[in-house]
Amino acid sequence: MTRTGDTDLTAQSTSEAHAEAAVTAGVQGLLFEDDLKPMPDDVGFRGPTACAAAGITYRQLDYWARTGLVSPSVRPATGSGTQRLYGFRDVLLLKVIKRLLDAGISLQQIRSAIAHLSKRGIDDLTQITLMSDGASVYMCTSPDEVIDLLAGGQGVFGIALGGVWREVEGSLSELPTERLDAHGETGDDHANDELAARRRARMTG
């Protein structure tokens, strides 16, 4: 378990506290276990689409891109008339930032958390639960770490990135998607059809 200020945190607790915390974690949806598949790297979403999926304003999106918090990874703005394209991972991080802001976490703490998340591979993100006591943000990579935090009293709320992944995937399945060709140009794409198919598969079991 790592606090995003690079300080390791270990919580001591009794077995009864662990059991109670485990139940709490399960109820709150903090222990996310599912098989999630990433979108192709060349599939992108324009700014308005990214905003709609993440629940943020375009002003926030633009500011975070200019300050390097979350930059469009598929295609950055290279001049007048070019459209920034955000990847699925970018939109996921935007959604996480929105959640942390809504919880009252400072932008400084959020920048530290996002910097840590950005170093992780896309597969690792699905196994991370962010916990916060309102001041610091902790990255938990196992159910035991989530339970330790809850039992120790540090965790006020948590965000399972796998759960956020599902939400973003569902939102993007109903929004326009673009794919870059070999020359960096965009064209019609069926990536949103793939997202919609994944959503239908989950609904039908």
PDB file of C-alpha atoms in Angstrom:
ATOM      1  CA  MET A   1       0.000   0.000   0.000  1.00  0.00           C
ATOM      2  CA  THR A   2       1.476   3.360  -0.922  1.00  0.00           C
ATOM      3  CA  ARG A   3       0.516   6.887  -0.025  1.00  0.00           C
ATOM      4  CA  THR A   4       0.917   9.094  -3.067  1.00  0.00           C
ATOM      5  CA  GLY A   5       3.540  11.126  -1.239  1.00  0.00           C
ATOM      6  CA  ASP A   6       5.833   8.046  -1.600  1.00  0.00           C
ATOM      7  CA  THR A   7       5.373   7.061   2.056  1.00  0.00           C
ATOM      8  CA  ASP A   8       4.509   3.443   2.832  1.00  0.00           C
ATOM      9  CA  LEU A   9       1.657   3.022   5.274  1.00  0.00           C
ATOM     10  CA  THR A  10       0.999  -0.075   7.404  1.00  0.00           C
ATOM     11  CA  ALA A  11      -2.117  -0.297   9.563  1.00  0.00           C
ATOM     12  CA  GLN A  12      -2.279  -2.616  12.583  1.00  0.00           C
ATOM     13  CA  SER A  13      -5.690  -4.052  13.416  1.00  0.00           C
ATOM     14  CA  THR A  14      -7.383  -6.974  15.131  1.00  0.00           C
ATOM     15  CA  SER A  15      -8.939  -9.900  13.276  1.00  0.00           C
ATOM     16  CA  GLU A  16     -12.416  -8.689  14.223  1.00  0.00           C
ATOM     17  CA  ALA A  17     -11.683  -5.247  12.784  1.00  0.00           C
ATOM     18  CA  HIS A  18     -10.417  -6.915   9.611  1.00  0.00           C
ATOM     19  CA  ALA A  19     -13.610  -8.923   9.284  1.00  0.00           C
ATOM     20  CA  GLU A  20     -15.798  -5.867   9.767  1.00  0.00           C
ATOM     21  CA  ALA A  21     -13.676  -3.859   7.338  1.00  0.00           C
ATOM     22  CA  ALA A  22     -13.909  -6.626   4.749  1.00  0.00           C
ATOM     23  CA  VAL A  23     -17.697  -6.495   4.890  1.00  0.00           C
ATOM     24  CA  THR A  24     -17.603  -2.688   4.604  1.00  0.00           C
ATOM     25  CA  ALA A  25     -15.235  -2.853   1.638  1.00  0.00           C
ATOM     26  CA  GLY A  26     -17.464  -5.344  -0.133  1.00  0.00           C
ATOM     27  CA  VAL A  27     -20.592  -3.254   0.430  1.00  0.00           C
ATOM     28  CA  GLN A  28     -18.898  -0.089  -0.778  1.00  0.00           C
ATOM     29  CA  GLY A  29     -17.621  -1.814  -3.905  1.00  0.00           C
ATOM     30  CA  LEU A  30     -13.971  -1.165  -3.075  1.00  0.00           C
ATOM     31  CA  LEU A  31     -12.769  -4.676  -3.861  1.00  0.00           C
ATOM     32  CA  PHE A  32     -13.162  -4.864  -7.617  1.00  0.00           C
ATOM     33  CA  GLU A  33     -12.430  -8.166  -9.317  1.00  0.00           C
ATOM     34  CA  ASP A  34     -13.250  -8.522 -12.984  1.00  0.00           C
ATOM     35  CA  ASP A  35     -11.632  -9.226 -16.330  1.00  0.00           C
ATOM     36  CA  LEU A  36     -11.312  -5.903 -18.139  1.00  0.00           C
ATOM     37  CA  LYS A  37      -9.910  -5.514 -21.635  1.00  0.00           C
ATOM     38  CA  PRO A  38      -8.301  -2.248 -22.784  1.00  0.00           C
ATOM     39  CA  MET A  39      -9.247  -0.428 -25.969  1.00  0.00           C
ATOM     40  CA  PRO A  40      -6.701  -0.256 -28.834  1.00  0.00           C
ATOM     41  CA  ASP A  41      -4.111   2.526 -28.459  1.00  0.00           C
ATOM     42  CA  ASP A  42      -5.118   4.184 -31.729  1.00  0.00           C
ATOM     43  CA  VAL A  43      -8.745   4.686 -30.697  1.00  0.00           C
ATOM     44  CA  GLY A  44      -9.404   8.238 -29.598  1.00  0.00           C
ATOM     45  CA  PHE A  45     -12.141  10.482 -28.293  1.00  0.00           C
ATOM     46  CA  ARG A  46     -12.464  14.201 -29.008  1.00  0.00           C
ATOM     47  CA  GLY A  47     -12.530  16.725 -26.182  1.00  0.00           C
ATOM     48  CA  PRO A  48     -16.330  17.050 -25.913  1.00  0.00           C
ATOM     49  CA  THR A  49     -16.682  13.260 -25.851  1.00  0.00           C
ATOM     50  CA  ALA A  50     -14.031  12.927 -23.139  1.00  0.00           C
ATOM     51  CA  CYS A  51     -15.798  15.631 -21.109  1.00  0.00           C
ATOM     52  CA  ALA A  52     -19.165  13.902 -21.425  1.00  0.00           C
ATOM     53  CA  ALA A  53     -17.767  10.535 -20.336  1.00  0.00           C
ATOM     54  CA  ALA A  54     -15.781  11.960 -17.425  1.00  0.00           C
ATOM     55  CA  GLY A  55     -18.451  14.421 -16.281  1.00  0.00           C
ATOM     56  CA  ILE A  56     -16.199  17.482 -16.489  1.00  0.00           C
ATOM     57  CA  THR A  57     -16.309  20.834 -18.284  1.00  0.00           C
ATOM     58  CA  TYR A  58     -14.294  21.642 -21.375  1.00  0.00           C
ATOM     59  CA  ARG A  59     -12.554  24.388 -19.416  1.00  0.00           C
ATOM     60  CA  GLN A  60     -11.334  21.807 -16.908  1.00  0.00           C
ATOM     61  CA  LEU A  61     -10.212  19.504 -19.717  1.00  0.00           C
ATOM     62  CA  ASP A  62      -8.284  22.300 -21.427  1.00  0.00           C
ATOM     63  CA  TYR A  63      -6.652  23.485 -18.205  1.00  0.00           C
ATOM     64  CA  TRP A  64      -5.580  19.986 -17.187  1.00  0.00           C
ATOM     65  CA  ALA A  65      -4.117  19.395 -20.649  1.00  0.00           C
ATOM     66  CA  ARG A  66      -2.181  22.690 -20.610  1.00  0.00           C
ATOM     67  CA  THR A  67      -0.824  22.038 -17.108  1.00  0.00           C
ATOM     68  CA  GLY A  68       0.125  18.436 -17.904  1.00  0.00           C
ATOM     69  CA  LEU A  69      -2.273  16.765 -15.479  1.00  0.00           C
ATOM     70  CA  VAL A  70      -3.863  14.662 -18.231  1.00  0.00           C
ATOM     71  CA  SER A  71      -2.667  15.164 -21.801  1.00  0.00           C
ATOM     72  CA  PRO A  72      -4.315  13.570 -24.851  1.00  0.00           C
ATOM     73  CA  SER A  73      -2.248  10.474 -25.604  1.00  0.00           C
ATOM     74  CA  VAL A  74      -3.712   9.524 -28.990  1.00  0.00           C
ATOM     75  CA  ARG A  75      -3.149  12.896 -30.634  1.00  0.00           C
ATOM     76  CA  PRO A  76      -2.150  16.192 -28.972  1.00  0.00           C
ATOM     77  CA  ALA A  77      -3.155  19.562 -30.368  1.00  0.00           C
ATOM     78  CA  THR A  78      -0.363  20.507 -32.773  1.00  0.00           C
ATOM     79  CA  GLY A  79      -1.717  23.764 -34.123  1.00  0.00           C
ATOM     80  CA  SER A  80      -4.772  25.632 -35.265  1.00  0.00           C
ATOM     81  CA  GLY A  81      -7.501  23.339 -36.526  1.00  0.00           C
ATOM     82  CA  THR A  82      -6.140  20.089 -35.063  1.00  0.00           C
ATOM     83  CA  GLN A  83      -8.358  18.111 -32.730  1.00  0.00           C
ATOM     84  CA  ARG A  84      -6.963  16.582 -29.569  1.00  0.00           C
ATOM     85  CA  LEU A  85      -7.819  12.907 -29.192  1.00  0.00           C
ATOM     86  CA  TYR A  86      -7.924  11.287 -25.771  1.00  0.00           C
ATOM     87  CA  GLY A  87      -7.377   7.578 -25.242  1.00  0.00           C
ATOM     88  CA  PHE A  88      -9.491   5.356 -23.024  1.00  0.00           C
ATOM     89  CA  ARG A  89      -6.861   5.521 -20.275  1.00  0.00           C
ATOM     90  CA  ASP A  90      -6.935   9.342 -20.448  1.00  0.00           C
ATOM     91  CA  VAL A  91     -10.705   9.405 -19.993  1.00  0.00           C
ATOM     92  CA  LEU A  92     -10.407   6.964 -17.098  1.00  0.00           C
ATOM     93  CA  LEU A  93      -7.950   9.291 -15.340  1.00  0.00           C
ATOM     94  CA  LEU A  94     -10.192  12.294 -16.034  1.00  0.00           C
ATOM     95  CA  LYS A  95     -13.075  10.460 -14.357  1.00  0.00           C
ATOM     96  CA  VAL A  96     -10.899   9.609 -11.357  1.00  0.00           C
ATOM     97  CA  ILE A  97      -9.842  13.263 -11.018  1.00  0.00           C
ATOM     98  CA  LYS A  98     -13.485  14.320 -11.077  1.00  0.00           C
ATOM     99  CA  ARG A  99     -14.301  11.814  -8.324  1.00  0.00           C
ATOM    100  CA  LEU A 100     -11.413  13.036  -6.161  1.00  0.00           C
ATOM    101  CA  LEU A 101     -12.342  16.696  -6.672  1.00  0.00           C
ATOM    102  CA  ASP A 102     -15.951  15.962  -5.719  1.00  0.00           C
ATOM    103  CA  ALA A 103     -14.662  14.331  -2.522  1.00  0.00           C
ATOM    104  CA  GLY A 104     -12.798  17.523  -1.585  1.00  0.00           C
ATOM    105  CA  ILE A 105      -9.267  16.287  -2.289  1.00  0.00           C
ATOM    106  CA  SER A 106      -6.822  19.099  -3.069  1.00  0.00           C
ATOM    107  CA  LEU A 107      -5.515  19.444  -6.608  1.00  0.00           C
ATOM    108  CA  GLN A 108      -1.978  19.057  -5.250  1.00  0.00           C
ATOM    109  CA  GLN A 109      -2.817  15.633  -3.808  1.00  0.00           C
ATOM    110  CA  ILE A 110      -4.648  14.723  -7.010  1.00  0.00           C
ATOM    111  CA  ARG A 111      -1.621  15.631  -9.135  1.00  0.00           C
ATOM    112  CA  SER A 112       0.524  13.351  -6.988  1.00  0.00           C
ATOM    113  CA  ALA A 113      -1.981  10.495  -7.258  1.00  0.00           C
ATOM    114  CA  ILE A 114      -2.352  10.864 -11.035  1.00  0.00           C
ATOM    115  CA  ALA A 115       1.438  10.990 -11.459  1.00  0.00           C
ATOM    116  CA  HIS A 116       1.668   7.627  -9.701  1.00  0.00           C
ATOM    117  CA  LEU A 117      -1.197   6.146 -11.711  1.00  0.00           C
ATOM    118  CA  SER A 118       0.305   7.359 -14.989  1.00  0.00           C
ATOM    119  CA  LYS A 119       3.385   5.232 -14.344  1.00  0.00           C
ATOM    120  CA  ARG A 120       1.277   2.093 -14.086  1.00  0.00           C
ATOM    121  CA  GLY A 121       0.461  -0.162 -16.998  1.00  0.00           C
ATOM    122  CA  ILE A 122      -3.144  -0.175 -18.169  1.00  0.00           C
ATOM    123  CA  ASP A 123      -3.665  -3.673 -16.751  1.00  0.00           C
ATOM    124  CA  ASP A 124      -2.385  -2.575 -13.333  1.00  0.00           C
ATOM    125  CA  LEU A 125      -4.965   0.202 -13.120  1.00  0.00           C
ATOM    126  CA  THR A 126      -7.847  -2.249 -12.916  1.00  0.00           C
ATOM    127  CA  GLN A 127      -6.359  -3.737  -9.736  1.00  0.00           C
ATOM    128  CA  ILE A 128      -5.948  -0.433  -7.866  1.00  0.00           C
ATOM    129  CA  THR A 129      -8.303   1.019  -5.286  1.00  0.00           C
ATOM    130  CA  LEU A 130      -7.671   4.631  -4.298  1.00  0.00           C
ATOM    131  CA  MET A 131      -8.426   5.388  -0.648  1.00  0.00           C
ATOM    132  CA  SER A 132      -8.396   8.774   1.039  1.00  0.00           C
ATOM    133  CA  ASP A 133      -8.743  10.167   4.540  1.00  0.00           C
ATOM    134  CA  GLY A 134      -9.578  13.582   3.114  1.00  0.00           C
ATOM    135  CA  ALA A 135      -5.963  14.759   3.221  1.00  0.00           C
ATOM    136  CA  SER A 136      -3.836  12.036   1.617  1.00  0.00           C
ATOM    137  CA  VAL A 137      -4.564   9.585  -1.179  1.00  0.00           C
ATOM    138  CA  TYR A 138      -3.423   5.967  -0.842  1.00  0.00           C
ATOM    139  CA  MET A 139      -3.024   3.392  -3.603  1.00  0.00           C
ATOM    140  CA  CYS A 140      -4.081  -0.096  -2.565  1.00  0.00           C
ATOM    141  CA  THR A 141      -3.229  -3.006  -4.833  1.00  0.00           C
ATOM    142  CA  SER A 142      -4.751  -5.857  -2.830  1.00  0.00           C
ATOM    143  CA  PRO A 143      -7.912  -6.494  -0.808  1.00  0.00           C
ATOM    144  CA  ASP A 144      -5.796  -6.838   2.353  1.00  0.00           C
ATOM    145  CA  GLU A 145      -4.444  -3.309   1.935  1.00  0.00           C
ATOM    146  CA  VAL A 146      -7.957  -1.885   1.541  1.00  0.00           C
ATOM    147  CA  ILE A 147      -9.075  -3.796   4.636  1.00  0.00           C
ATOM    148  CA  ASP A 148      -6.036  -2.589   6.630  1.00  0.00           C
ATOM    149  CA  LEU A 149      -6.860   1.024   5.834  1.00  0.00           C
ATOM    150  CA  LEU A 150     -10.515   0.653   6.717  1.00  0.00           C
ATOM    151  CA  ALA A 151      -9.729  -1.215   9.910  1.00  0.00           C
ATOM    152  CA  GLY A 152      -7.101   1.351  10.882  1.00  0.00           C
ATOM    153  CA  GLY A 153      -9.533   4.200  10.374  1.00  0.00           C
ATOM    154  CA  GLN A 154      -7.519   6.028   7.691  1.00  0.00           C
ATOM    155  CA  GLY A 155      -9.853   5.414   4.778  1.00  0.00           C
ATOM    156  CA  VAL A 156     -12.853   7.715   4.590  1.00  0.00           C
ATOM    157  CA  PHE A 157     -13.795   6.736   1.059  1.00  0.00           C
ATOM    158  CA  GLY A 158     -12.424   4.663  -1.764  1.00  0.00           C
ATOM    159  CA  ILE A 159     -12.505   4.474  -5.540  1.00  0.00           C
ATOM    160  CA  ALA A 160     -12.050   1.106  -7.246  1.00  0.00           C
ATOM    161  CA  LEU A 161     -10.529   1.932 -10.621  1.00  0.00           C
ATOM    162  CA  GLY A 162     -12.044  -1.217 -12.103  1.00  0.00           C
ATOM    163  CA  GLY A 163     -15.481   0.114 -11.265  1.00  0.00           C
ATOM    164  CA  VAL A 164     -14.671   3.505 -12.791  1.00  0.00           C
ATOM    165  CA  TRP A 165     -13.414   1.641 -15.861  1.00  0.00           C
ATOM    166  CA  ARG A 166     -16.826   0.008 -16.269  1.00  0.00           C
ATOM    167  CA  GLU A 167     -18.604   3.362 -15.938  1.00  0.00           C
ATOM    168  CA  VAL A 168     -16.378   5.039 -18.518  1.00  0.00           C
ATOM    169  CA  GLU A 169     -16.705   2.094 -20.879  1.00  0.00           C
ATOM    170  CA  GLY A 170     -20.486   2.272 -20.622  1.00  0.00           C
ATOM    171  CA  SER A 171     -20.559   6.036 -21.248  1.00  0.00           C
ATOM    172  CA  LEU A 172     -18.187   5.865 -24.222  1.00  0.00           C
ATOM    173  CA  SER A 173     -20.206   3.086 -25.859  1.00  0.00           C
ATOM    174  CA  GLU A 174     -22.886   5.684 -26.568  1.00  0.00           C
ATOM    175  CA  LEU A 175     -20.513   8.425 -27.776  1.00  0.00           C
ATOM    176  CA  PRO A 176     -18.578   8.946 -31.039  1.00  0.00           C
ATOM    177  CA  THR A 177     -15.152   7.372 -31.425  1.00  0.00           C
ATOM    178  CA  GLU A 178     -12.341   7.913 -33.928  1.00  0.00           C
ATOM    179  CA  ARG A 179      -9.364   5.839 -35.012  1.00  0.00           C
ATOM    180  CA  LEU A 180      -6.044   7.118 -36.354  1.00  0.00           C
ATOM    181  CA  ASP A 181      -4.719   5.679 -39.601  1.00  0.00           C
ATOM    182  CA  ALA A 182      -1.054   5.151 -40.453  1.00  0.00           C
ATOM    183  CA  HIS A 183      -0.714   8.839 -41.357  1.00  0.00           C
ATOM    184  CA  GLY A 184      -2.241  10.097 -38.143  1.00  0.00           C
ATOM    185  CA  GLU A 185      -5.522  10.996 -39.804  1.00  0.00           C
ATOM    186  CA  THR A 186      -8.881  10.120 -38.321  1.00  0.00           C
ATOM    187  CA  GLY A 187     -11.709   8.248 -39.932  1.00  0.00           C
ATOM    188  CA  ASP A 188     -14.934   6.442 -39.147  1.00  0.00           C
ATOM    189  CA  ASP A 189     -14.452   3.706 -36.612  1.00  0.00           C
ATOM    190  CA  HIS A 190     -16.368   0.874 -35.044  1.00  0.00           C
ATOM    191  CA  ALA A 191     -14.701   1.074 -31.628  1.00  0.00           C
ATOM    192  CA  ASN A 192     -17.894   2.361 -30.053  1.00  0.00           C
ATOM    193  CA  ASP A 193     -19.639  -0.687 -31.515  1.00  0.00           C
ATOM    194  CA  GLU A 194     -17.105  -2.834 -29.682  1.00  0.00           C
ATOM    195  CA  LEU A 195     -17.780  -0.949 -26.451  1.00  0.00           C
ATOM    196  CA  ALA A 196     -21.517  -1.353 -26.948  1.00  0.00           C
ATOM    197  CA  ALA A 197     -21.044  -5.083 -27.547  1.00  0.00           C
ATOM    198  CA  ARG A 198     -19.096  -5.404 -24.304  1.00  0.00           C
ATOM    199  CA  ARG A 199     -21.855  -3.585 -22.457  1.00  0.00           C
ATOM    200  CA  ARG A 200     -24.546  -5.840 -23.910  1.00  0.00           C
ATOM    201  CA  ALA A 201     -22.536  -8.934 -23.017  1.00  0.00           C
ATOM    202  CA  ARG A 202     -22.313  -7.836 -19.382  1.00  0.00           C
ATOM    203  CA  MET A 203     -26.034  -7.072 -19.220  1.00  0.00           C
ATOM    204  CA  THR A 204     -27.008 -10.450 -20.631  1.00  0.00           C
ATOM    205  CA  GLY A 205     -24.524 -12.270 -18.422  1.00  0.00           C
TER     206      GLY A 205
END
